[in-house]
mmCIF file of C-alpha atoms and ligand atoms in Angstrom:
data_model
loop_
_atom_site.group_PDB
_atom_site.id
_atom_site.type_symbol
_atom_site.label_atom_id
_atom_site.label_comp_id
_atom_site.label_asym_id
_atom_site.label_seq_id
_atom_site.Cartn_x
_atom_site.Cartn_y
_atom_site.Cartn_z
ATOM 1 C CA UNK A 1 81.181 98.359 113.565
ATOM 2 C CA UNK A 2 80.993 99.301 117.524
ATOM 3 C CA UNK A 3 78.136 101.806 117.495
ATOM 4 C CA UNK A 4 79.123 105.212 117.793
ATOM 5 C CA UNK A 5 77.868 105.769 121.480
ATOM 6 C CA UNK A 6 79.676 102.654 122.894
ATOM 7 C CA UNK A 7 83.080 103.581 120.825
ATOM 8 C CA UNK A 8 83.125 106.458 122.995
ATOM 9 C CA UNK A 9 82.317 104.789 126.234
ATOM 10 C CA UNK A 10 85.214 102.241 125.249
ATOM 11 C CA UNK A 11 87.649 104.863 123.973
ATOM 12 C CA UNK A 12 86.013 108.730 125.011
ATOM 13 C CA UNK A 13 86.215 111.262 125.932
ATOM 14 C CA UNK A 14 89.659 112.029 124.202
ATOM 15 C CA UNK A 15 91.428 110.544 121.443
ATOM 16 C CA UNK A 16 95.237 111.348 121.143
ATOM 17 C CA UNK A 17 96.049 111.273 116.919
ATOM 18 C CA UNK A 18 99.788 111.708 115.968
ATOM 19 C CA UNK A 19 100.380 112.526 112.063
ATOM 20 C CA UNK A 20 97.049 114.789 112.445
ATOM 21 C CA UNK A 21 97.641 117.407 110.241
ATOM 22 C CA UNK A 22 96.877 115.438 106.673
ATOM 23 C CA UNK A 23 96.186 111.983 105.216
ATOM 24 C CA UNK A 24 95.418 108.894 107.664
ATOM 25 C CA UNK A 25 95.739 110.633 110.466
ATOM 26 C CA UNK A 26 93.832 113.703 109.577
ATOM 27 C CA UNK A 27 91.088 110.868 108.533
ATOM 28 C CA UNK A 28 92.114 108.905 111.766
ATOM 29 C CA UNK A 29 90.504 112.010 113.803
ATOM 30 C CA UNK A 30 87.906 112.571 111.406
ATOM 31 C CA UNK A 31 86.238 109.728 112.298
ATOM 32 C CA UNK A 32 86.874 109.641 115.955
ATOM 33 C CA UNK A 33 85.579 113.191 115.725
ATOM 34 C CA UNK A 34 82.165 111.511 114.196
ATOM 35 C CA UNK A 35 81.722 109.153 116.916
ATOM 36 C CA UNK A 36 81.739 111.721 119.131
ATOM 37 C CA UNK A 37 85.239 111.950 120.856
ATOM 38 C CA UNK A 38 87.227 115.153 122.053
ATOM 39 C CA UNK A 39 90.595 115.198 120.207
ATOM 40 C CA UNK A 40 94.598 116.487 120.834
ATOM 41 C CA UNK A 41 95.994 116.499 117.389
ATOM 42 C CA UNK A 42 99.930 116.597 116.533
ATOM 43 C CA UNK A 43 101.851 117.223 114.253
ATOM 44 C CA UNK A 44 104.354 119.285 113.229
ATOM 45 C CA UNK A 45 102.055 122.190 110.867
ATOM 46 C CA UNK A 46 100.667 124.249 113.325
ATOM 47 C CA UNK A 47 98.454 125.876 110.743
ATOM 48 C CA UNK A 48 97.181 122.145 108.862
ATOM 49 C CA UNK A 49 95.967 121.272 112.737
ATOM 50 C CA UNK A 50 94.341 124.881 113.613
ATOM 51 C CA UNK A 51 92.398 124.212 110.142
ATOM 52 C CA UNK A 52 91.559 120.759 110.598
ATOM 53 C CA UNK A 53 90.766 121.376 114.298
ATOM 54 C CA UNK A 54 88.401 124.339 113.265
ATOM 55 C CA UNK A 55 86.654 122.377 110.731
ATOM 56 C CA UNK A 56 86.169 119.253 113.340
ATOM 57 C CA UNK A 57 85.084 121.428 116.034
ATOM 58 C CA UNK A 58 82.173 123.436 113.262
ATOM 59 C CA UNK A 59 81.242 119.766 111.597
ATOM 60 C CA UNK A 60 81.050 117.653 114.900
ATOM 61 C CA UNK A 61 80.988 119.984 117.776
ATOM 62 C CA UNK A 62 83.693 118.458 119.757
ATOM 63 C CA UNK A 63 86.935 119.758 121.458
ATOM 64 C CA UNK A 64 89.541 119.752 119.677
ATOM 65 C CA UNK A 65 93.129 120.947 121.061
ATOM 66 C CA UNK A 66 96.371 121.105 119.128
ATOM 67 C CA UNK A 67 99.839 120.231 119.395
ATOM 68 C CA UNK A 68 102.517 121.540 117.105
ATOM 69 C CA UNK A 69 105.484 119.523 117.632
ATOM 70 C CA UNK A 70 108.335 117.599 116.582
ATOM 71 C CA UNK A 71 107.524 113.688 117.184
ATOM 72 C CA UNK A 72 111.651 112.950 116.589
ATOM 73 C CA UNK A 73 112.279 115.036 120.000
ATOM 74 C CA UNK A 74 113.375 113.573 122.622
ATOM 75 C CA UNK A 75 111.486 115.280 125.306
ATOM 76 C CA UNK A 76 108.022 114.751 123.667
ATOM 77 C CA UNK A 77 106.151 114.055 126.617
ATOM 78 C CA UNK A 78 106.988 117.402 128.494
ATOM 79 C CA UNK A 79 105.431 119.077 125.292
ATOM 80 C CA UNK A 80 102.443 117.094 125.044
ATOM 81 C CA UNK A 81 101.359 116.115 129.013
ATOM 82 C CA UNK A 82 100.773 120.299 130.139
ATOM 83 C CA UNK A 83 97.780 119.910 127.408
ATOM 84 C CA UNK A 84 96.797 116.082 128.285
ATOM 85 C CA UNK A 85 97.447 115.978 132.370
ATOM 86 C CA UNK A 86 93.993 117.188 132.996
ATOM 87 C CA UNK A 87 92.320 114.981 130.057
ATOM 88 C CA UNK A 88 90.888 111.128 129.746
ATOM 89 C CA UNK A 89 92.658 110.112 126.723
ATOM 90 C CA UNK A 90 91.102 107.407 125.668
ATOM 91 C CA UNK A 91 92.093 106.479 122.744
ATOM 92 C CA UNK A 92 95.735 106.561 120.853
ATOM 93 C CA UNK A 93 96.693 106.701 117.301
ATOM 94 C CA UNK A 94 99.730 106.429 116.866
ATOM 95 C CA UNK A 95 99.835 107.177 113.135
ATOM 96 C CA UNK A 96 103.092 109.700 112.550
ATOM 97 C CA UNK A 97 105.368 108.428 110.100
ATOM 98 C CA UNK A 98 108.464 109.555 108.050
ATOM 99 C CA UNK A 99 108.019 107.233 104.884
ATOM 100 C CA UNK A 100 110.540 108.527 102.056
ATOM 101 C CA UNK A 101 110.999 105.698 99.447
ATOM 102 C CA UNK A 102 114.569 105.612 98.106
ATOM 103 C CA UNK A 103 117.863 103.751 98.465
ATOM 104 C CA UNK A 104 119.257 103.144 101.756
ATOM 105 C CA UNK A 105 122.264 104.194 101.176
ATOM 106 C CA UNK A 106 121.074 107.792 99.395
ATOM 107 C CA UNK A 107 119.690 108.403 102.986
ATOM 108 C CA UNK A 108 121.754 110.883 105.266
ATOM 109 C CA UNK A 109 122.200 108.979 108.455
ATOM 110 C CA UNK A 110 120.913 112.077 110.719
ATOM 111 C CA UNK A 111 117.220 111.639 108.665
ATOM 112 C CA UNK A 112 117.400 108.055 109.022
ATOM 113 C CA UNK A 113 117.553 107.804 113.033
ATOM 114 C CA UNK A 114 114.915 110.907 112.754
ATOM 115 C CA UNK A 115 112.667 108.352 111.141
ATOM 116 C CA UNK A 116 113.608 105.699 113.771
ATOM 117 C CA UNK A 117 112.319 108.327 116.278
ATOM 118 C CA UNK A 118 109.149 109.334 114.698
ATOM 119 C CA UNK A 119 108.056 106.612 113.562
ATOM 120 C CA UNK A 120 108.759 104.000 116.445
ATOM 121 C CA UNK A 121 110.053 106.117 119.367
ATOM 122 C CA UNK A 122 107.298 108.876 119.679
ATOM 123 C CA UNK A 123 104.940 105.570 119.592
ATOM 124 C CA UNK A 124 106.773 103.794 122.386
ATOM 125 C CA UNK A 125 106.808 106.738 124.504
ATOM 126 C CA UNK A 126 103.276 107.474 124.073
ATOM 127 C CA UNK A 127 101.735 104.182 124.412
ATOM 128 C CA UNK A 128 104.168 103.532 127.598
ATOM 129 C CA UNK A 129 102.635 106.484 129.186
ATOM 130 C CA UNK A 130 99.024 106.649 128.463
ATOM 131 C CA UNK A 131 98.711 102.739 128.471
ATOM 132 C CA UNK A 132 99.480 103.147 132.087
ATOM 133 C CA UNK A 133 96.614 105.634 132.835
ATOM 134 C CA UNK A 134 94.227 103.427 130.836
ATOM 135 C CA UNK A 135 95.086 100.578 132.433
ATOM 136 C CA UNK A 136 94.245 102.352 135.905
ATOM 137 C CA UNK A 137 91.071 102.976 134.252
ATOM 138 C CA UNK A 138 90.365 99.738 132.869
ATOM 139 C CA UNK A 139 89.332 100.593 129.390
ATOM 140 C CA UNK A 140 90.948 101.924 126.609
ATOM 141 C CA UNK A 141 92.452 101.602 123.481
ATOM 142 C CA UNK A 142 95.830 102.109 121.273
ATOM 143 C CA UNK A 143 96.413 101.811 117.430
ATOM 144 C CA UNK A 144 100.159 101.332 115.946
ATOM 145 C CA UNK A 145 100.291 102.231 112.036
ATOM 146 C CA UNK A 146 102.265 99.784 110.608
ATOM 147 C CA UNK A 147 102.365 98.458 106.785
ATOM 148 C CA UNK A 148 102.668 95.203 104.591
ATOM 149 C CA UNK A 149 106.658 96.116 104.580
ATOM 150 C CA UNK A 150 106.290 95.006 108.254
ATOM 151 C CA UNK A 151 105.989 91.426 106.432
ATOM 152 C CA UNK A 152 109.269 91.160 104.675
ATOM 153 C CA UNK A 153 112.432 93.394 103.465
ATOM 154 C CA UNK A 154 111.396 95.896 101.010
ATOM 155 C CA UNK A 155 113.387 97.391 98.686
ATOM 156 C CA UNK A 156 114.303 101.507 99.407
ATOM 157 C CA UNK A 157 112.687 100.923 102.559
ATOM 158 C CA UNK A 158 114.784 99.087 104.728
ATOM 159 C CA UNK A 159 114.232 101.653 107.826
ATOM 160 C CA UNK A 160 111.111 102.768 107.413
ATOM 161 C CA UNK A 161 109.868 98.910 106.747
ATOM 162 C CA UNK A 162 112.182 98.156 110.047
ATOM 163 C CA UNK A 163 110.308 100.696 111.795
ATOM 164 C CA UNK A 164 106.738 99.091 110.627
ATOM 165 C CA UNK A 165 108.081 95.578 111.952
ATOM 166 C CA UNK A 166 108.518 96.732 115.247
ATOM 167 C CA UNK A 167 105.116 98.815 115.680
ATOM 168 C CA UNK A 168 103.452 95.270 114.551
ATOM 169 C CA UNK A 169 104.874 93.503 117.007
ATOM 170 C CA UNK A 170 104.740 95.727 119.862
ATOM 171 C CA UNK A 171 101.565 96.422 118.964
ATOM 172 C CA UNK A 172 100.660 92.279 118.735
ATOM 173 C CA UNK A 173 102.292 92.352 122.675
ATOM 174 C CA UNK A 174 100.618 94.943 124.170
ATOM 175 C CA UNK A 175 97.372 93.322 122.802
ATOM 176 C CA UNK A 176 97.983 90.118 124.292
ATOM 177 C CA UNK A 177 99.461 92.150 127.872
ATOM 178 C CA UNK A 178 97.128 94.393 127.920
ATOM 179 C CA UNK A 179 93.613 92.922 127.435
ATOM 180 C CA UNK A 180 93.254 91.511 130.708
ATOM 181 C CA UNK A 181 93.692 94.960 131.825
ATOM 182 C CA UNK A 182 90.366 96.537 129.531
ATOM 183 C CA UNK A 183 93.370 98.089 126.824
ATOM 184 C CA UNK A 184 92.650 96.849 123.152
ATOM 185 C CA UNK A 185 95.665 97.434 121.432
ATOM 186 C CA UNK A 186 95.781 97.021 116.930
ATOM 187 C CA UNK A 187 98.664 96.918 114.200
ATOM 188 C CA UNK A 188 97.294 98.246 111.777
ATOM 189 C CA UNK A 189 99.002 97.431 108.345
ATOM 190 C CA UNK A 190 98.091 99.771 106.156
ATOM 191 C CA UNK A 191 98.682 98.755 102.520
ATOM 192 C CA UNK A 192 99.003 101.516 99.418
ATOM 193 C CA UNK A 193 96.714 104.541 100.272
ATOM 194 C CA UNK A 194 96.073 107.523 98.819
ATOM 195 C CA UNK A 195 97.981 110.884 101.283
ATOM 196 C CA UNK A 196 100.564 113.341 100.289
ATOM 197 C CA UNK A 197 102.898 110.776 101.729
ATOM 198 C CA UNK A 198 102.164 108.344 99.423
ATOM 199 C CA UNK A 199 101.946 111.079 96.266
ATOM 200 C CA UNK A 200 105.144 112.447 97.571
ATOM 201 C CA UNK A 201 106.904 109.495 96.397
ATOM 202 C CA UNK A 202 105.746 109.969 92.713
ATOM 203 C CA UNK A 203 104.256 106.074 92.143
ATOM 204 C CA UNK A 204 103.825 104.886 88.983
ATOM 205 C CA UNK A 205 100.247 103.318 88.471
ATOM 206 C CA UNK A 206 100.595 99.618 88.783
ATOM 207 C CA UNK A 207 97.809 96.978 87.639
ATOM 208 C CA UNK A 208 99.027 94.717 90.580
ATOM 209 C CA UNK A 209 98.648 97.291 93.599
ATOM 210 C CA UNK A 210 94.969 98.477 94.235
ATOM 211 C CA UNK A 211 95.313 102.061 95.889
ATOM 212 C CA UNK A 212 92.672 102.707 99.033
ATOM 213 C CA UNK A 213 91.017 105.683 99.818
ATOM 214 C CA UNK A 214 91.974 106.807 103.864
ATOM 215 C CA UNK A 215 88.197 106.681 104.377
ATOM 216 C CA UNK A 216 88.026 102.924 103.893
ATOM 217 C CA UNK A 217 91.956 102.365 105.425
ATOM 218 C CA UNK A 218 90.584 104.219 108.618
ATOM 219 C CA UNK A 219 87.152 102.826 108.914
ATOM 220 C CA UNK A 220 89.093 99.050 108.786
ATOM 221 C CA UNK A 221 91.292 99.986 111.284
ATOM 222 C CA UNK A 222 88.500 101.272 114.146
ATOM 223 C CA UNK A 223 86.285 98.550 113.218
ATOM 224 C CA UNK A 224 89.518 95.906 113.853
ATOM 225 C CA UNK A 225 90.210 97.641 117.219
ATOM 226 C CA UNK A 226 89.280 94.949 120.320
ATOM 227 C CA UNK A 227 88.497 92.673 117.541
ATOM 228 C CA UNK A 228 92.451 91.456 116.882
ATOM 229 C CA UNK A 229 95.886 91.662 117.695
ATOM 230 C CA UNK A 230 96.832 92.963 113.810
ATOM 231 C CA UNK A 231 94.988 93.592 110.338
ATOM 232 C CA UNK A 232 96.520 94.059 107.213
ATOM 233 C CA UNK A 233 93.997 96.782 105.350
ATOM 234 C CA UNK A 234 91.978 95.581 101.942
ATOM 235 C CA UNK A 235 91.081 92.244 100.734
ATOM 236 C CA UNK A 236 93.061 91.909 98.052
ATOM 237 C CA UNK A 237 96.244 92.750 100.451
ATOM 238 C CA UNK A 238 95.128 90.391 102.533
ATOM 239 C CA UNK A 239 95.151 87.825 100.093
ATOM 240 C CA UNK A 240 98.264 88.731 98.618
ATOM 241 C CA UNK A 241 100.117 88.644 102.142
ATOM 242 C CA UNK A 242 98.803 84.712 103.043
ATOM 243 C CA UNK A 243 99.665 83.710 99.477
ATOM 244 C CA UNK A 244 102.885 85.389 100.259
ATOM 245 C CA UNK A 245 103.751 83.813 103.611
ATOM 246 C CA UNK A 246 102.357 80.894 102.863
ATOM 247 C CA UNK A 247 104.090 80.090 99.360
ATOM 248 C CA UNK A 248 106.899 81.849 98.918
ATOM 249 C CA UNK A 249 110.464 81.479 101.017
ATOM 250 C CA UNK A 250 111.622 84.657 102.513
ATOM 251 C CA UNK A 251 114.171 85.615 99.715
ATOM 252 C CA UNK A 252 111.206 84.514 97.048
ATOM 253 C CA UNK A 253 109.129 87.063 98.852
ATOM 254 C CA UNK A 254 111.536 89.732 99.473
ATOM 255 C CA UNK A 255 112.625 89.570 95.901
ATOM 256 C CA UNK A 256 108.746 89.697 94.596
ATOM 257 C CA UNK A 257 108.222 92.768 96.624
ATOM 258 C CA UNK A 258 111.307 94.333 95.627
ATOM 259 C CA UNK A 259 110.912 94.139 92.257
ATOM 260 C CA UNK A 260 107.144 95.868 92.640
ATOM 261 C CA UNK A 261 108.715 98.646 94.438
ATOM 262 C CA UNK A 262 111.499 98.853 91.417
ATOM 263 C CA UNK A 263 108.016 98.995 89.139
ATOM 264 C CA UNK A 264 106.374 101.239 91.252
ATOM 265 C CA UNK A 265 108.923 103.981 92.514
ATOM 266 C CA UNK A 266 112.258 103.138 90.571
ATOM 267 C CA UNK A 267 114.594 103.711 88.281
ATOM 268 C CA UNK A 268 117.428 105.134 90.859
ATOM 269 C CA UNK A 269 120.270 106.730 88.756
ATOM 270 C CA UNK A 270 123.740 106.098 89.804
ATOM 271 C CA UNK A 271 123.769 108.148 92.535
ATOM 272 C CA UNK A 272 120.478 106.399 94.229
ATOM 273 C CA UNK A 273 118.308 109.312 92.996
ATOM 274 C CA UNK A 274 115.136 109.320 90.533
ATOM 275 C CA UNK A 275 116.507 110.538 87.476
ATOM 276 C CA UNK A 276 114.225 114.281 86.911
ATOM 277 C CA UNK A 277 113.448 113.930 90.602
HETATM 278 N N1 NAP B 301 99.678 105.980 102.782
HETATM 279 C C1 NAP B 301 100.127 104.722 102.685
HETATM 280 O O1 NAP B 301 100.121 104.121 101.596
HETATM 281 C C2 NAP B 301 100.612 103.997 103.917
HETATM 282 C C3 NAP B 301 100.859 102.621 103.812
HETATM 283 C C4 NAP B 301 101.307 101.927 104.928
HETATM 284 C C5 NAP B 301 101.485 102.602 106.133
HETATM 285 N N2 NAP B 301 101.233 103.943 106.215
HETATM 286 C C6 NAP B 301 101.476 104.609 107.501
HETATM 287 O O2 NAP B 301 100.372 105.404 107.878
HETATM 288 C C7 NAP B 301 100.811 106.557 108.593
HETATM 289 C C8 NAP B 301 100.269 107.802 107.931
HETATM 290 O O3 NAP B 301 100.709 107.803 106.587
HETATM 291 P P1 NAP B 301 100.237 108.904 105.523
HETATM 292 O O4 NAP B 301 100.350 108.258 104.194
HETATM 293 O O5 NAP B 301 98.970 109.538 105.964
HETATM 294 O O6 NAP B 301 101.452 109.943 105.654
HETATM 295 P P2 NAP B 301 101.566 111.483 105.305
HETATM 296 O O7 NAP B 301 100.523 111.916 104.361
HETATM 297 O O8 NAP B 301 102.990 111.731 104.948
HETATM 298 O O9 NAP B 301 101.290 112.138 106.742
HETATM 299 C C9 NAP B 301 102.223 111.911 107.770
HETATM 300 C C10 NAP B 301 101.784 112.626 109.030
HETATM 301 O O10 NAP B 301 102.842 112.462 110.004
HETATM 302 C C11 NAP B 301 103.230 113.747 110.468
HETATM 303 N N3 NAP B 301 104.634 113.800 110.786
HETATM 304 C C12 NAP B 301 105.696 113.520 109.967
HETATM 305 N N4 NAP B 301 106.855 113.785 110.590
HETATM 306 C C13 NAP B 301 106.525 114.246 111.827
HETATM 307 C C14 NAP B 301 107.278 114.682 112.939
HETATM 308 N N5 NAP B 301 108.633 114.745 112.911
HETATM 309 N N6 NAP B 301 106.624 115.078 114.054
HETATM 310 C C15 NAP B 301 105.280 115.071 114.090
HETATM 311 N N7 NAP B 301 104.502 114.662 113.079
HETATM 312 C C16 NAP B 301 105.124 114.257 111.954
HETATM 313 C C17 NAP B 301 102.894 114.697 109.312
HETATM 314 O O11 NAP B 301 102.640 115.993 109.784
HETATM 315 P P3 NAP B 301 103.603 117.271 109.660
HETATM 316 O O12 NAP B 301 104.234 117.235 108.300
HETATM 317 O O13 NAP B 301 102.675 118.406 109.885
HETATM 318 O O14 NAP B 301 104.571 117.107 110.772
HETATM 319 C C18 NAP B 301 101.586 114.104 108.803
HETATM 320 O O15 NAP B 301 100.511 114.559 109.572
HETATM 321 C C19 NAP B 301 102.342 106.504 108.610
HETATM 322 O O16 NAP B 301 102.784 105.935 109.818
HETATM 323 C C20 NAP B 301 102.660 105.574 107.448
HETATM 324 O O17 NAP B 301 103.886 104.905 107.619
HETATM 325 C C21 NAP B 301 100.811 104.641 105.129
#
């Protein structure tokens, strides 16, 4: 792992973490907080960031700031730059993400292209505008969360696993664009991790899905930064994902996945909800 003193010379004195307020990202600025860089946090819970920034700022003595907002607005920079203008963000996370598992079609359109926005255009926007400034700078970093659904279709996640495609491949760009300009860029494919996002979807306990702790998902991701253009997160997931590319056709795979998500998060009833939920 880059040592902590020359993480923050590569990526200080501010990290920028979307999706602060619990689970990766919360961990996400945890851990920059412990090697010793200033943070913005956003979200939309103003009171999960005030606590999380108060605890970072008693257990690590760094500056923290806060952002409550709405990622799926359209006008997200003029929110966010008033607090960042003045700051060397050095480092962003993009890590906010809308991840409800269900049938596409149970979906209302209006919280599907809310998910499109939070989860791919608040990422876009962000990286477009402080990739610029850390390119003047020559040094720098940016980190798209994306997933193993980025791989292949995935059943009851058609958007959100649409969403994760494109953050892996901008993300695989920008690394390739931007290195010769000091800006390491990472998708980061998380697999199954323990957050209230992934509780909130009620998952059955499967034998064939190992569930990660967002200590050991976030400390793969920040070691992976400058290292490579992507990383799927755990072993066995990486395993899993050659076999899969490697040995399966695309509607072999697709249907293999599928059918783990019908084991994992299914039965839908008629009317594409989880029958008692
Ligand atoms: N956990 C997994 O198994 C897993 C696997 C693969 C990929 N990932 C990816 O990792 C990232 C984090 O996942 P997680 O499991 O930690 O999710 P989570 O527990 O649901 O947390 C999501 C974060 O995103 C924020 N967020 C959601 N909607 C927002 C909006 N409209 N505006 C601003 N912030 C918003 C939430 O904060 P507020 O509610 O306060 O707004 C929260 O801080 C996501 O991009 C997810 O797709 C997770």
């Amino acid at each position: 792992m880059v040592k902590k003193a020359s993480f923050s010379a590569r990526y200080g004195p501010w990290a920028l973490v979307t999706g602060a307020s619990r689970g990766l990202g919360a961990e996400f600025a945890r851990q920059c907080a412990e090697k010793g860089l200033n943070l913005v946090l956003i979200a939309t819970n103003a009171t999960m960031l005030k606590t999380n920034a108060d605890a970072l700022k008693k257990d690590y003595g760094v500056d923290v700031r806060t952002v409550a907002l709405d990622l799926g607005r359209e006008d997200i920079l003029a929110e966010i730059t008033p607090v960042t203008d003045a700051m060397e963000i050095g480092l962003l996370v993009n890590n906010a993400g809308i991840s409800k598992v269900c049938p596409f079609l149970s979906h209302s359109l209006d919280n599907l292209v809310k998910q499109l926005h939070v989860n791919t255009r608040a990422g876009l926007v962000l990286a477009h505008h402080f990739g610029k400034k850390m390119a003047e700078r020559r040094r720098g970093g940016i980190l798209f969360l994306s997933s193993g659904s980025a791989l292949s279709g995935t059943a009851y996640c058609a958007n959100y696993a649409g969403t994760k495609a494109y953050n892996l491949i901008v993300a695989e760009t920008l690394w390739y664009e931007l290195k010769p300009l000091g800006v390491d860029v990472l998708g980061f494919m998380a697999g199954s991790t323990k957050t209230p996002g992934w509780d909130a979807n009620k998952p059955k306990p499967a034998r064939f899905v190992k569930v990660m702790d967002v200590k050991t998902t976030v400390e793969e991701a920040l070691k992976a930064l400058g290292k490579r253009p992507s990383l799927i997160a755990g072993r066995i997931n990486r395993l899993g994902y050659f076999f899969m590319g490697k040995m399966m056709s695309r509607a072999r795979a697709i249907r293999t996945v599928s059918k783990n998500m019908d084991k994992m998060f299914g039965p839908f009833d008629d009317n594409n909800q989880k029958p008692g939920g």
